[in-house]
mmCIF file of C-alpha atoms and ligand atoms in Angstrom:
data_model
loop_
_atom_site.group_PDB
_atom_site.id
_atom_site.type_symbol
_atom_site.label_atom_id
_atom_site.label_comp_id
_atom_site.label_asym_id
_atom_site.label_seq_id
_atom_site.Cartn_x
_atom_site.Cartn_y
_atom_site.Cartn_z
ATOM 1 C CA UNK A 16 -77.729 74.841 -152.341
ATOM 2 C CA UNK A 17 -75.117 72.409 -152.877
ATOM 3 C CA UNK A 18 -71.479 73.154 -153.992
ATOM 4 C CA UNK A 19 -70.796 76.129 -152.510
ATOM 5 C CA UNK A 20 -69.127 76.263 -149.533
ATOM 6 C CA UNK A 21 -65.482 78.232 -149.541
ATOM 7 C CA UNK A 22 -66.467 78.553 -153.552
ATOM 8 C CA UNK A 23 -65.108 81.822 -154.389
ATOM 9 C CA UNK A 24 -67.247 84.501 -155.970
ATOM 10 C CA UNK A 25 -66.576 87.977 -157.903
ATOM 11 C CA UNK A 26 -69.863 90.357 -158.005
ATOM 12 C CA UNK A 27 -69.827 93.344 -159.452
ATOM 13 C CA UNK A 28 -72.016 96.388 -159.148
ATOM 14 C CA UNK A 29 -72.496 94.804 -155.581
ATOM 15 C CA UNK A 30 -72.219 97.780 -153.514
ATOM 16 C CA UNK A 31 -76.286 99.071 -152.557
ATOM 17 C CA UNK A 32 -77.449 96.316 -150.190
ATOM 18 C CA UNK A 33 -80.910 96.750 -152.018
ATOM 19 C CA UNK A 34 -79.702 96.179 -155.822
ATOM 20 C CA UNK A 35 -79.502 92.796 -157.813
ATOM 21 C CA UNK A 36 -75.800 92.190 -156.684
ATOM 22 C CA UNK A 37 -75.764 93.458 -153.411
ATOM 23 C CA UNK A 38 -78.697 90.754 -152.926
ATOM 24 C CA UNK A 39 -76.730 88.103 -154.779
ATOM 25 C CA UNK A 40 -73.749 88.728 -152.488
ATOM 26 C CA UNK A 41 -75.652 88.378 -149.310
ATOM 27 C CA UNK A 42 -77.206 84.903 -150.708
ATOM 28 C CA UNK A 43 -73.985 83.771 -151.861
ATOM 29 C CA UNK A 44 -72.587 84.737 -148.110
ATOM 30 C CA UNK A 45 -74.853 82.876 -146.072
ATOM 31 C CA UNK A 46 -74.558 80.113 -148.796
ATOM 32 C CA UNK A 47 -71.006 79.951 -147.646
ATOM 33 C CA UNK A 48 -68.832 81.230 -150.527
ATOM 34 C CA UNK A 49 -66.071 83.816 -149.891
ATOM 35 C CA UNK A 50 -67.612 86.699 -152.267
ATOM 36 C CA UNK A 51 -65.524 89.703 -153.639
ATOM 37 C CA UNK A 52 -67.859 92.683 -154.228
ATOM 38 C CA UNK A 53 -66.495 95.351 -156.597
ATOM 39 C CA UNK A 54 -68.455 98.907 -157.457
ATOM 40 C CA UNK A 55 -67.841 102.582 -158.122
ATOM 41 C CA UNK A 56 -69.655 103.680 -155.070
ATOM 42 C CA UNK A 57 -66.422 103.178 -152.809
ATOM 43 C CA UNK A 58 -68.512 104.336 -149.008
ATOM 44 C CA UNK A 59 -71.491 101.858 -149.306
ATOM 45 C CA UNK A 60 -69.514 99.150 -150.891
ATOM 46 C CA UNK A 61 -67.099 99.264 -148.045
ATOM 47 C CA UNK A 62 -69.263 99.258 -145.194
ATOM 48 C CA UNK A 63 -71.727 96.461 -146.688
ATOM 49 C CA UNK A 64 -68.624 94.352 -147.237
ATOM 50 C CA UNK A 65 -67.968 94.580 -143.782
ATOM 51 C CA UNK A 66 -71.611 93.833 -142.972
ATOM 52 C CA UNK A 67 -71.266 90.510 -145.093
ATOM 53 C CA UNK A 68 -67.645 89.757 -144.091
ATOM 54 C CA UNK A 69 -66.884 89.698 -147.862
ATOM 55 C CA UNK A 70 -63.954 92.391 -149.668
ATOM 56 C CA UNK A 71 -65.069 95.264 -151.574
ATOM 57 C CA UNK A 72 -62.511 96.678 -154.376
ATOM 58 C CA UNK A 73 -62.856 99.798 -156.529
ATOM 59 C CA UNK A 74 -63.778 98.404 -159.988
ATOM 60 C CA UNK A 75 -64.771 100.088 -163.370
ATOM 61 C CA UNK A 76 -65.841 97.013 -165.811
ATOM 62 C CA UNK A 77 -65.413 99.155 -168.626
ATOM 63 C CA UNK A 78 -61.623 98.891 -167.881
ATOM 64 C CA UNK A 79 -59.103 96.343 -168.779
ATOM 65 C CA UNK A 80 -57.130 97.040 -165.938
ATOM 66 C CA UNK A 81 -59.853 97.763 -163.237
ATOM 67 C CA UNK A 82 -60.547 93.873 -163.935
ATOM 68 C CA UNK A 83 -57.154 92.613 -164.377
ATOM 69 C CA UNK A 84 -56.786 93.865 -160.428
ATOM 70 C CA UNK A 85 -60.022 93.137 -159.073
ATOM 71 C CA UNK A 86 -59.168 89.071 -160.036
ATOM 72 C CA UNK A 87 -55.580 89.174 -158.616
ATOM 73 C CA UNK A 88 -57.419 90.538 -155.367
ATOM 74 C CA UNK A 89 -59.972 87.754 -155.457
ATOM 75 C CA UNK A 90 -57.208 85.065 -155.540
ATOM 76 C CA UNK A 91 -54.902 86.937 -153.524
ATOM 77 C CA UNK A 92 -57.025 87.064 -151.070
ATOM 78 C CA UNK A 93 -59.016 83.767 -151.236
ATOM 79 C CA UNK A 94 -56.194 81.364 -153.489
ATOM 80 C CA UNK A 95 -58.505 81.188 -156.803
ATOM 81 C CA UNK A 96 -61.968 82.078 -158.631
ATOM 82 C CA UNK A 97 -64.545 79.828 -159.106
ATOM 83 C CA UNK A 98 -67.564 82.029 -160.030
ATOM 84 C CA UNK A 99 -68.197 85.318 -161.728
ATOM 85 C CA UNK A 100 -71.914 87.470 -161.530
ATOM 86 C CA UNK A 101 -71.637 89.665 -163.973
ATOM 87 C CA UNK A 102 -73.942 92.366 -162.639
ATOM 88 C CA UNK A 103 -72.610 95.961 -162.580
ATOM 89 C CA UNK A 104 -75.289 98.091 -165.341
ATOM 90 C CA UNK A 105 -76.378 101.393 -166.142
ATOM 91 C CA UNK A 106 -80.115 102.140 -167.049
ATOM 92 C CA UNK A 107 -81.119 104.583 -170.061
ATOM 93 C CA UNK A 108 -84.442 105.626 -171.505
ATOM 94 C CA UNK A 109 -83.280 107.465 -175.112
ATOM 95 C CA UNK A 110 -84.488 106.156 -178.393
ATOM 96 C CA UNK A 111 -82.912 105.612 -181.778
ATOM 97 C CA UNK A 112 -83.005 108.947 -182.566
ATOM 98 C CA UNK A 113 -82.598 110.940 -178.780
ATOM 99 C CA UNK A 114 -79.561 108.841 -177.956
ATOM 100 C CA UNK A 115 -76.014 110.061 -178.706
ATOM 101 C CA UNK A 116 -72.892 108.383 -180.183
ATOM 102 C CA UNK A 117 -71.547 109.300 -176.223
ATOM 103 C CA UNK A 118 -74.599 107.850 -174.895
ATOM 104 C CA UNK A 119 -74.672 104.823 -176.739
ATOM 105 C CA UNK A 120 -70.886 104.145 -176.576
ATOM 106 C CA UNK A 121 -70.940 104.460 -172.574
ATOM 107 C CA UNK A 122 -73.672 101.818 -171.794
ATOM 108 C CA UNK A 123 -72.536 99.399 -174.824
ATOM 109 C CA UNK A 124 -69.013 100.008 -172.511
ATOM 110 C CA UNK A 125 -70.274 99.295 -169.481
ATOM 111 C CA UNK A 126 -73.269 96.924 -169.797
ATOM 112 C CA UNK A 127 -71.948 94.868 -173.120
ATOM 113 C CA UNK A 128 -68.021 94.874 -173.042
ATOM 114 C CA UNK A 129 -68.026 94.951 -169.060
ATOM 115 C CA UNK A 130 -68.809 91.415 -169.429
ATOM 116 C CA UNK A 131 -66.810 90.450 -172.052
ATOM 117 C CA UNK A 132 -63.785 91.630 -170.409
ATOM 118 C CA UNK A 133 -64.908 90.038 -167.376
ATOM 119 C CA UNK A 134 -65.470 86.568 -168.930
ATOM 120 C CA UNK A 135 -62.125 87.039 -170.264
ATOM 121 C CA UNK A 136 -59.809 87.669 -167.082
ATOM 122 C CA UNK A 137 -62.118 85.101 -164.819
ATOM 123 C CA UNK A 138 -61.904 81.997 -167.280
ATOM 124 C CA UNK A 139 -58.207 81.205 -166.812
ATOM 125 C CA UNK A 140 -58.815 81.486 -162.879
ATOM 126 C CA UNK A 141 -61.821 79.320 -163.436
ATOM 127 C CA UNK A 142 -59.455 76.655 -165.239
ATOM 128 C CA UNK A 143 -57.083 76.565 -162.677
ATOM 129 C CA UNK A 144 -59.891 76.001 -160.213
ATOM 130 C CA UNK A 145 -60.384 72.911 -162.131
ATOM 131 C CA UNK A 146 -63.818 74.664 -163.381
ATOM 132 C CA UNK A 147 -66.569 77.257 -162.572
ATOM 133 C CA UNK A 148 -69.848 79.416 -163.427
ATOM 134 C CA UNK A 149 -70.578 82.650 -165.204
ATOM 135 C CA UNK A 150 -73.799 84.444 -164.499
ATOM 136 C CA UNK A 151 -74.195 87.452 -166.591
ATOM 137 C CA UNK A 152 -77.164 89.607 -165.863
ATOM 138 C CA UNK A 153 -79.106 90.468 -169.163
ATOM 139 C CA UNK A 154 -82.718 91.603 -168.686
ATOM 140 C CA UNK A 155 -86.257 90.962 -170.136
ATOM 141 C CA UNK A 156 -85.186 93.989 -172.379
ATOM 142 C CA UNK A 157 -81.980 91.950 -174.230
ATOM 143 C CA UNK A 158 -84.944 88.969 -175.794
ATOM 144 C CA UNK A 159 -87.856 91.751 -176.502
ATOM 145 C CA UNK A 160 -88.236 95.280 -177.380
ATOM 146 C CA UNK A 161 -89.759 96.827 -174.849
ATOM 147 C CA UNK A 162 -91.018 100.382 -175.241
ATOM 148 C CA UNK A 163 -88.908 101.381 -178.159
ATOM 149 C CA UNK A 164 -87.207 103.244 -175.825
ATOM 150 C CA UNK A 165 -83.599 102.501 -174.500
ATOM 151 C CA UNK A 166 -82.265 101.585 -177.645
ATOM 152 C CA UNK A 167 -78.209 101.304 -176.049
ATOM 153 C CA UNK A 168 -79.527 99.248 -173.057
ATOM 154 C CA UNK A 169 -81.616 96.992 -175.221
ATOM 155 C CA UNK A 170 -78.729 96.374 -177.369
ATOM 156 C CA UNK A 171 -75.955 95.740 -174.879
ATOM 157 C CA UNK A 172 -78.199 93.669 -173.077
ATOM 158 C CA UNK A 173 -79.575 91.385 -176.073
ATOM 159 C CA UNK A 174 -75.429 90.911 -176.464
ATOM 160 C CA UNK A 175 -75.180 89.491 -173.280
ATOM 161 C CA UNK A 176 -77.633 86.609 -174.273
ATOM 162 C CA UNK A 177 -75.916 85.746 -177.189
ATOM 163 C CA UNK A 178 -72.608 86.399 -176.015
ATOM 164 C CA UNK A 179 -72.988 84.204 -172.883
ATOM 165 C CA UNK A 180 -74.278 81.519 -175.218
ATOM 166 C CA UNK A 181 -71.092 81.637 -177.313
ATOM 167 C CA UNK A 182 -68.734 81.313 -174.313
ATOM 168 C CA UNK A 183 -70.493 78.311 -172.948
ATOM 169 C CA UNK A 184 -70.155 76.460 -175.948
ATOM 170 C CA UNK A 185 -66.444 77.517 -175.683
ATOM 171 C CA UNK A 186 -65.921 76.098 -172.242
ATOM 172 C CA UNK A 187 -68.480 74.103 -171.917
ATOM 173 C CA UNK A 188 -65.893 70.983 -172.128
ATOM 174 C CA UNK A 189 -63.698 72.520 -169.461
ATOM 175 C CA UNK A 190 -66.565 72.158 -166.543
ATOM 176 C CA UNK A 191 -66.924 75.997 -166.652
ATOM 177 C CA UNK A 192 -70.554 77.083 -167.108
ATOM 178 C CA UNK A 193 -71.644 80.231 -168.784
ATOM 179 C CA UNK A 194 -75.572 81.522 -168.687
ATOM 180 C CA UNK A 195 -77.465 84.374 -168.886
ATOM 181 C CA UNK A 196 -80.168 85.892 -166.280
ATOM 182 C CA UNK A 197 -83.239 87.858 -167.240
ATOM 183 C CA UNK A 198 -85.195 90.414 -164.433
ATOM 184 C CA UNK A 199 -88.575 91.798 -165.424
ATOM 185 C CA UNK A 200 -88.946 94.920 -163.604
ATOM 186 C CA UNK A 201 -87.113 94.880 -160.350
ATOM 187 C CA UNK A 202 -87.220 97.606 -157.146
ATOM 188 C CA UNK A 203 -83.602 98.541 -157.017
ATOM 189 C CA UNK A 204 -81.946 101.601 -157.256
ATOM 190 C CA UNK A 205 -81.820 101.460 -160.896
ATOM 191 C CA UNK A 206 -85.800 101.730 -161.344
ATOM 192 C CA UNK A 207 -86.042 104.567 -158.246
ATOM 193 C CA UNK A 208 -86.599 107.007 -160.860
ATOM 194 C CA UNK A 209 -89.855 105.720 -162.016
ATOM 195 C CA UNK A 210 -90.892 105.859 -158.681
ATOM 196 C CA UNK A 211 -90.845 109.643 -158.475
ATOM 197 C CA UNK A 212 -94.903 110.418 -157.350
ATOM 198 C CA UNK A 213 -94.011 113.772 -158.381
ATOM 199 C CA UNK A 214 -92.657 112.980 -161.933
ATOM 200 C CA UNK A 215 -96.267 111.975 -164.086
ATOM 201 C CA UNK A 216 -94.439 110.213 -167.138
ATOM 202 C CA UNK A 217 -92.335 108.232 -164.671
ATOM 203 C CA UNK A 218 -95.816 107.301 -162.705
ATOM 204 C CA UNK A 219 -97.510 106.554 -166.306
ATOM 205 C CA UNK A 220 -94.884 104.139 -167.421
ATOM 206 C CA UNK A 221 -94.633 102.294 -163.582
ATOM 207 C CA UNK A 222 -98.808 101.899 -163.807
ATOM 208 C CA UNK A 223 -97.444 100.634 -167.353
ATOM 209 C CA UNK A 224 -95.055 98.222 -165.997
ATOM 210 C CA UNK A 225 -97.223 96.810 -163.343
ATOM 211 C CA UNK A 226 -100.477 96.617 -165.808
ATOM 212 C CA UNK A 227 -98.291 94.689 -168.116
ATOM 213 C CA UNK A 228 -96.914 92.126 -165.587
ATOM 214 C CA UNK A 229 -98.746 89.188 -165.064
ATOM 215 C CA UNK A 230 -98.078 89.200 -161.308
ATOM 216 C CA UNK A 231 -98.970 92.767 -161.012
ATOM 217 C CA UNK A 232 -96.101 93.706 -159.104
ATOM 218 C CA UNK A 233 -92.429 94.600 -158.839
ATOM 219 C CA UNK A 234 -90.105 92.058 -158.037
ATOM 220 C CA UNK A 235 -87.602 91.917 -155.250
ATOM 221 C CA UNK A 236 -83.594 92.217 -155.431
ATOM 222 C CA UNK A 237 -83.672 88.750 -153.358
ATOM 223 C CA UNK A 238 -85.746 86.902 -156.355
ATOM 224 C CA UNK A 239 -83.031 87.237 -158.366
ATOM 225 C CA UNK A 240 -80.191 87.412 -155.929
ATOM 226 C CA UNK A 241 -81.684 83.522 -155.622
ATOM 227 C CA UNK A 242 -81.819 82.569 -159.252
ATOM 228 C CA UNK A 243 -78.179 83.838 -159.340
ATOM 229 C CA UNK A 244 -76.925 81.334 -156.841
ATOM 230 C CA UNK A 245 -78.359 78.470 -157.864
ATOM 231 C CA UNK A 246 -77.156 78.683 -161.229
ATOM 232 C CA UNK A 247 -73.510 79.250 -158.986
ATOM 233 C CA UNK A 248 -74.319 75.875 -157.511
ATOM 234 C CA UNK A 249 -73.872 72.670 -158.253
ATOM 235 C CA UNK A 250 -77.442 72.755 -158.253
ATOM 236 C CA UNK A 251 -77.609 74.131 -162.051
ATOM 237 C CA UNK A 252 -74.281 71.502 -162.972
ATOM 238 C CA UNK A 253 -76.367 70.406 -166.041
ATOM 239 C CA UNK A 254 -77.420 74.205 -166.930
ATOM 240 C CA UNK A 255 -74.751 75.542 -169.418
ATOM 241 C CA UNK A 256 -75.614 78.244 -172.700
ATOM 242 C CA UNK A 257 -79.221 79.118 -171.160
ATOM 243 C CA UNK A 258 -80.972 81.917 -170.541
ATOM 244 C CA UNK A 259 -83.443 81.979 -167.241
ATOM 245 C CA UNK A 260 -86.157 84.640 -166.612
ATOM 246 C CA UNK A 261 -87.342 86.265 -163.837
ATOM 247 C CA UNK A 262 -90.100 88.338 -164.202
ATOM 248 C CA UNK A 263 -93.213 87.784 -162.985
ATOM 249 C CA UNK A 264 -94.257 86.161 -165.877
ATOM 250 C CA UNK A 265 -93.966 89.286 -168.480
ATOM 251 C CA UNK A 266 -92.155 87.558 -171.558
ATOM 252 C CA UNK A 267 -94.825 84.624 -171.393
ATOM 253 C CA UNK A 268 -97.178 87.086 -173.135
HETATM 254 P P1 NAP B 20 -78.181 99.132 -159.322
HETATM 255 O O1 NAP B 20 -78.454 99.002 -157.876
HETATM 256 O O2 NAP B 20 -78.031 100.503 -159.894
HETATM 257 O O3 NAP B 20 -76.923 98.253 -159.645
HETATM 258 C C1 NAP B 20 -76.017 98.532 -160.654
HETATM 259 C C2 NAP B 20 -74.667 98.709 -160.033
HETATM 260 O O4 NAP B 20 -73.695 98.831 -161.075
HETATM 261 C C3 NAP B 20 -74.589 99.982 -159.162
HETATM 262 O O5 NAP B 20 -74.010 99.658 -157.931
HETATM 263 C C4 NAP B 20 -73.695 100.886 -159.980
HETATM 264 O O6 NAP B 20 -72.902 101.734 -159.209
HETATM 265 C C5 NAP B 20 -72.811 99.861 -160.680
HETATM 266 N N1 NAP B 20 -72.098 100.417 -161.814
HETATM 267 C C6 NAP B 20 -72.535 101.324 -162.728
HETATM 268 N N2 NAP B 20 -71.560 101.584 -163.608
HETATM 269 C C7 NAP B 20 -70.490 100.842 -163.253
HETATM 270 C C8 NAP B 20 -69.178 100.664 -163.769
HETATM 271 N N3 NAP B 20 -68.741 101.335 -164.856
HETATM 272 N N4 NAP B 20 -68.358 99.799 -163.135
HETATM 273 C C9 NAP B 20 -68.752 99.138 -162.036
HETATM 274 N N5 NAP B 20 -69.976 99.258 -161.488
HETATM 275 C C10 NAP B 20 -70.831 100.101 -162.099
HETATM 276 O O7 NAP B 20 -79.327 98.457 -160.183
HETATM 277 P P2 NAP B 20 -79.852 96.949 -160.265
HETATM 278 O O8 NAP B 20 -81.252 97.080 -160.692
HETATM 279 O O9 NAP B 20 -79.519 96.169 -159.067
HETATM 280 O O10 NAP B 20 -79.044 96.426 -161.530
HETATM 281 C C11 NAP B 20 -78.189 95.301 -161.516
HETATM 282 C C12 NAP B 20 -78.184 94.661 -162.897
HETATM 283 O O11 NAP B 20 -79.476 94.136 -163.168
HETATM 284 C C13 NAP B 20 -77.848 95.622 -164.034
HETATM 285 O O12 NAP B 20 -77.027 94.976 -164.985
HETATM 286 C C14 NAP B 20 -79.214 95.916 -164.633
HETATM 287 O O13 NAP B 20 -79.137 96.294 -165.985
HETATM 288 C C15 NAP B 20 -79.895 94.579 -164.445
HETATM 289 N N6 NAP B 20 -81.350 94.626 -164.497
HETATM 290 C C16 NAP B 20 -82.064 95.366 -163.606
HETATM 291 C C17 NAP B 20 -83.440 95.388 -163.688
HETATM 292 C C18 NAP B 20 -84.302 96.180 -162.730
HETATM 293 O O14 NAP B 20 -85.508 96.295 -162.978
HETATM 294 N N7 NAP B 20 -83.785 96.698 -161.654
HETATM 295 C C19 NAP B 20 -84.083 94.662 -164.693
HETATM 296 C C20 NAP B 20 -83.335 93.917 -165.581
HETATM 297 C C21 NAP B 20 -81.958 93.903 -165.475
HETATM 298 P P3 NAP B 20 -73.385 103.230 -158.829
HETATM 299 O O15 NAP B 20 -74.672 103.094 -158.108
HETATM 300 O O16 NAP B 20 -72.272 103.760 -158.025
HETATM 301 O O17 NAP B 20 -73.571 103.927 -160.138
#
């Protein structure tokens, strides 16, 4: 892809070599960018930054100043910022009614205001830089309703649409470009869970999930570590305010 090379790139929740970032790092890698991966899980972010030859850095997105010093490492380290995946997320499963005001308030922190603050510290690099591109990973389940389950994760992640809509009409006159990414159903670490054989609700709603895909099947980390990068490239330079889907088809029904 074109416009990459010694691009610099902050991805977050990048840690597990077989989630959504981890994926997107290793893409972005051999696509030549110098990639900052930031997580909680200290031990496996470490050693898969050394596997990449990228920098890990401890990083909660719900905090201000987690992300004020996980930017000054990126340009410390690699003299600027040029493009931001948005990716760290928790999964939940309660409803309206089962979730709590804890509950709620933790994933709307993590998954909705994680990005916001992000957006926030990485756009002055970005216009430094002379320009660059947001990705923010939604999911299928921030444009539709799903289940009627997961009512927090659902929210936070319908606000990352609109949000990253709002912010690329904001910059979208300072060359940096801000869009949103949509998974279906995708076999990370995050959906393990419903791949317990010996849990029979988690097996009822995966033969759910795969009935209801058009492709009849999971997709990988690397489908969407793809999609990711090419809307980092110069590739996507026309691609500003959009949302993109991945997902085996499910939201064409
Ligand atoms: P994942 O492997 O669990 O990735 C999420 C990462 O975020 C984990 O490394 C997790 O760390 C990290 N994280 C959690 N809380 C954090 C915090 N407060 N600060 C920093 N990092 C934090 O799952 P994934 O499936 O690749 O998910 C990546 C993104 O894709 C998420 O935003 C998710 O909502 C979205 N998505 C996933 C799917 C899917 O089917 N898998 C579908 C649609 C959208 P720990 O492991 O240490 O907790």
């Amino acid at each position: 892809m074109r416009g990459l090379k010694d691009k610099v790139a902050l991805v977050t929740g990048g840690a597990h070599p077989t989630g959504i970032g981890g994926a997107a790092a290793k893409r972005l890698v051999e696509e030549g960018v110098k990639v900052v991966i930031t997580d909680l899980a200290d031990d496996e972010g470490t050693a898969y930054a050394k596997e990449l030859g990228a920098v890990y850095v401890h990083h909660d997105v719900s905090k201000e100043a987690d992300w004020q010093a996980a930017i000054a490492k990126a340009v410390q380290t690699y003299g600027g910022l040029h493009i931001l995946v948005n990716n760290a997320g928790v999964g939940t499963f309660a409803d309206v009614e089962e979730e709590t005001l804890e509950g709620y308030n933790k994933v709307i922190a993590i998954n909705q205001t994680g990005v916001w603050l992000g957006m926030k510290f990485a756009v002055p690099e970005m216009r430094k830089a002379g320009g660059g591109s947001i990705v923010n990973i939604s999911s299928i389940f921030g444009a539709v309703g799903g289940f009627g389950a997961s009512v927090a994760y659902h929210s936070a992640k319908g606000a990352v649409r609109l949000m990253s809509k709002n912010a690329a009409l904001r910059y979208a006159k300072e060359n940096i470009r801000v869009n949103s990414v949509h998974p279906g159903f995708i076999d990370t670490p995050m959906i393990a869970l419903m791949k317990d054989p010996t849990n029979p609700a988690m097996a009822q709603t995966m033969g759910a999930i795969l009935s209801m895909t058009p492709m009849g099947r999971l997709g990988k980390p690397e489908e969407i570590g793809s999609l990711i990068t090419f809307l980092a490239s110069s590739d996507a330079s026309y691609c500003t305010g959009a949302e993109f889907y991945a997902d085996g088809g499910w939201t064409a029904m």
